[in-house]
XYZ file of C-alpha atoms in Angstrom:
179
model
C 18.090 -27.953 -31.240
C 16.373 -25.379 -28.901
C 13.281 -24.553 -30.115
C 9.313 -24.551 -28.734
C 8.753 -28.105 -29.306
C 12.106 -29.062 -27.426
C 10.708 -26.682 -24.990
C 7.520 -28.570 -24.570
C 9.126 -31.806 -24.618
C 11.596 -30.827 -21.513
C 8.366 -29.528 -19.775
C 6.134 -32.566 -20.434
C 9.589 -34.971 -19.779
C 9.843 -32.500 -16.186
C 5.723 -33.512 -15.657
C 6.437 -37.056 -16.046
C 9.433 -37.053 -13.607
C 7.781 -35.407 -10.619
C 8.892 -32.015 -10.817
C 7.018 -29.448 -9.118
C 8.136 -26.364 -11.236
C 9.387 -25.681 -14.514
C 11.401 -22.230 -14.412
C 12.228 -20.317 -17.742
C 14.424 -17.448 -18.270
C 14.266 -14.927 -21.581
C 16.487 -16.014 -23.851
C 16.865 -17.306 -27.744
C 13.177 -18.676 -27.666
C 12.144 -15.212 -26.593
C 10.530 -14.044 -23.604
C 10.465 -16.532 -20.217
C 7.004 -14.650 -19.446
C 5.216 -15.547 -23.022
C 6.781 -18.873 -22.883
C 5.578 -19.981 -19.806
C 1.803 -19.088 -20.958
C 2.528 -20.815 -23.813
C 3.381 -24.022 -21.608
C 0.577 -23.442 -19.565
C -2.133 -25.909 -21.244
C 0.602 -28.030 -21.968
C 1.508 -28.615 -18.693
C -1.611 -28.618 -16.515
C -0.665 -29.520 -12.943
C 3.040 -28.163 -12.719
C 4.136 -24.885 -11.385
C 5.546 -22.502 -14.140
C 8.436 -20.071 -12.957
C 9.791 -17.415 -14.699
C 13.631 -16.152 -13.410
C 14.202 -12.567 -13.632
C 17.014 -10.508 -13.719
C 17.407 -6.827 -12.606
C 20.878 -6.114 -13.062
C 22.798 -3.638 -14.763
C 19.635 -2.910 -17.424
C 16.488 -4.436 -16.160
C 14.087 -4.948 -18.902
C 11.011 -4.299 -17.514
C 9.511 -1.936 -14.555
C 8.265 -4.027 -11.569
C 5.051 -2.914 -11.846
C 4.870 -3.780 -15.517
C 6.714 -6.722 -14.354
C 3.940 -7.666 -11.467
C 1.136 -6.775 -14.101
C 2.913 -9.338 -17.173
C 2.806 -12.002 -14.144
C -0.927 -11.246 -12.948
C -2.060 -12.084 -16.423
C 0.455 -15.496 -16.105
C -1.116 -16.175 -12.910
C -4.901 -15.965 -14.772
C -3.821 -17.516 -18.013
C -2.542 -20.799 -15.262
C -5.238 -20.980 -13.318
C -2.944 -19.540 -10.504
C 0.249 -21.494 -11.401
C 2.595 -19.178 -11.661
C 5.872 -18.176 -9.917
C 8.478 -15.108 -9.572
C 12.197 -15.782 -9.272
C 14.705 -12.893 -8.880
C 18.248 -14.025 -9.849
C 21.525 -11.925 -8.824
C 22.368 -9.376 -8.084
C 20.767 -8.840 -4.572
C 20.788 -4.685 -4.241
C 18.274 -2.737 -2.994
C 16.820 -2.827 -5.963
C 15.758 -6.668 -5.519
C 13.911 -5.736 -2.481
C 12.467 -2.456 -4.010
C 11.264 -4.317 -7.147
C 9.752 -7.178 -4.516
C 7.618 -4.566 -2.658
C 6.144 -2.964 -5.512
C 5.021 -7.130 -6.828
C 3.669 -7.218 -3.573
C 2.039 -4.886 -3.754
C 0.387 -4.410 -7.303
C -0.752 -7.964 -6.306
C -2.477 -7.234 -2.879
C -3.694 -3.832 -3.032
C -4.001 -3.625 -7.103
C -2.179 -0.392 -6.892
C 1.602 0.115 -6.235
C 3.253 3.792 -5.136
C 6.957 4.348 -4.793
C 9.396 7.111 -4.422
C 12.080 5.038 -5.733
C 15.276 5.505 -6.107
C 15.189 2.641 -8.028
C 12.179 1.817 -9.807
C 9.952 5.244 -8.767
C 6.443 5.133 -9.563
C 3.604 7.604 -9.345
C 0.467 4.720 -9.037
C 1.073 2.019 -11.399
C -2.982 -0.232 -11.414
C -3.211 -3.581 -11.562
C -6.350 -4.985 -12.371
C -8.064 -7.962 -11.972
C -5.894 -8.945 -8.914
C -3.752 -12.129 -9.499
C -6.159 -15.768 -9.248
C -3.889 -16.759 -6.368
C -4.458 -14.746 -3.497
C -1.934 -12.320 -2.858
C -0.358 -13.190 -5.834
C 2.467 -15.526 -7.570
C 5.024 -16.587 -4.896
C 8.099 -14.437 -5.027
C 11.714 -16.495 -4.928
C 15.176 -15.623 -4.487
C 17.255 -17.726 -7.509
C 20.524 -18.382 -5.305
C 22.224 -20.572 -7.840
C 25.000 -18.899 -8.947
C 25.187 -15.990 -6.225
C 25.528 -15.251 -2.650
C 23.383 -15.151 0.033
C 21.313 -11.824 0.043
C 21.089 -9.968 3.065
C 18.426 -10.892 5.981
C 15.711 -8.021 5.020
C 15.689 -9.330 1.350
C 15.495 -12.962 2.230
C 12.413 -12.012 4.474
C 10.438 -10.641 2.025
C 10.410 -13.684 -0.274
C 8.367 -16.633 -0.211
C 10.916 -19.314 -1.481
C 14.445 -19.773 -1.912
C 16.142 -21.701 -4.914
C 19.139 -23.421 -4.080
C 21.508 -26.246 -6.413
C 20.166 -29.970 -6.175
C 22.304 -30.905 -3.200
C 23.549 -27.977 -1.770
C 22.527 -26.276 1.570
C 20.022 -23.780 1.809
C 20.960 -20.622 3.947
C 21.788 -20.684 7.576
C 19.386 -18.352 8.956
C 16.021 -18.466 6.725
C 13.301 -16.619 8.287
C 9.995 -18.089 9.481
C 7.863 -18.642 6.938
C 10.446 -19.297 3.522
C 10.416 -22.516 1.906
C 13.006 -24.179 -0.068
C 13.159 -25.054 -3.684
C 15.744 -27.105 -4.726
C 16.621 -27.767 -8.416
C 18.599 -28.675 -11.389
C 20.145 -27.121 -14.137
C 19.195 -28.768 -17.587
């Protein structure tokens, strides 16, 4: 039955086994963002990612996106992680510039055409410096184009499969598994 404790159980069982990061995504137990805080004392020393979707209907701005993961980031003592999933538009790399920069700067600025914003604040700046690394979920997709891939910090790629080609300097791979 899926429900918190099952949750916490998975995440503890994750702990146990080695695993570096636990990634949620919003779904019947509610929102991957809440969750994860809610895992966060449960789960001291493992990474907690939250996958993020910006197709058709993306339910939050970036900026109130970047803000929601600044308090994560606090609330983990710096433990927490950004994964875009599909599809890889221009609106993946818009929505990773304006992270990137609520997160460095505090302030983000945009013309759009995507996600347009007139000064969205963000303050305190996130515990980890610069803020929560920023991922490309590549799953259940393909590839996205150099320029995206460059402005991430990590790739996510299938237990077992390759990673991309051509990864720019500087991009790490994650690889995991599906539960």
């Amino acid at each position: 039955e899926l429900d918190v404790e099952a949750l916490h159980a998975a995440a503890e069982r994750a702990r146990r086994d080695g695993v570096d990061v636990v990634f949620l995504t919003d779904g019947p137990l509610g929102d991957a963002i809440v969750l994860a805080a809610g895992l966060g004392s449960w789960t001291p020393d493992v990474l907690l990612g939250v996958r993020i979707s910006l197709g058709a209907q993306p339910h939050r701005h970036p900026t109130v996106l970047a803000r929601e993961m600044t308090t994560l980031d606090h609330v983990t003592g710096g433990r927490a992680v950004l994964a875009f999933m599909g599809p890889f538009t221009d609106a993946a790399s818009e929505a990773i510039v304006l992270c990137k920069e609520m997160w460095s700067k505090g302030i983000a600025v945009g013309d759009g055409p995507h996600y347009p914003v007139a000064g969205a604040i963000n303050r305190p700046l996130p515990k980890r410096p610069g803020g929560p690394p920023v991922a490309l979920d590549l799953t259940d997709g393909p590839v996205p184009a150099p320029a995206l891939l460059a402005l991430c910090d990590l790739v996510l790629v299938p237990t077992g499969a390759a990673p991309p080609a051509a990864l720019p300097r500087g991009v790490d791979v994650c690889r995991i598994q599906e539960t």
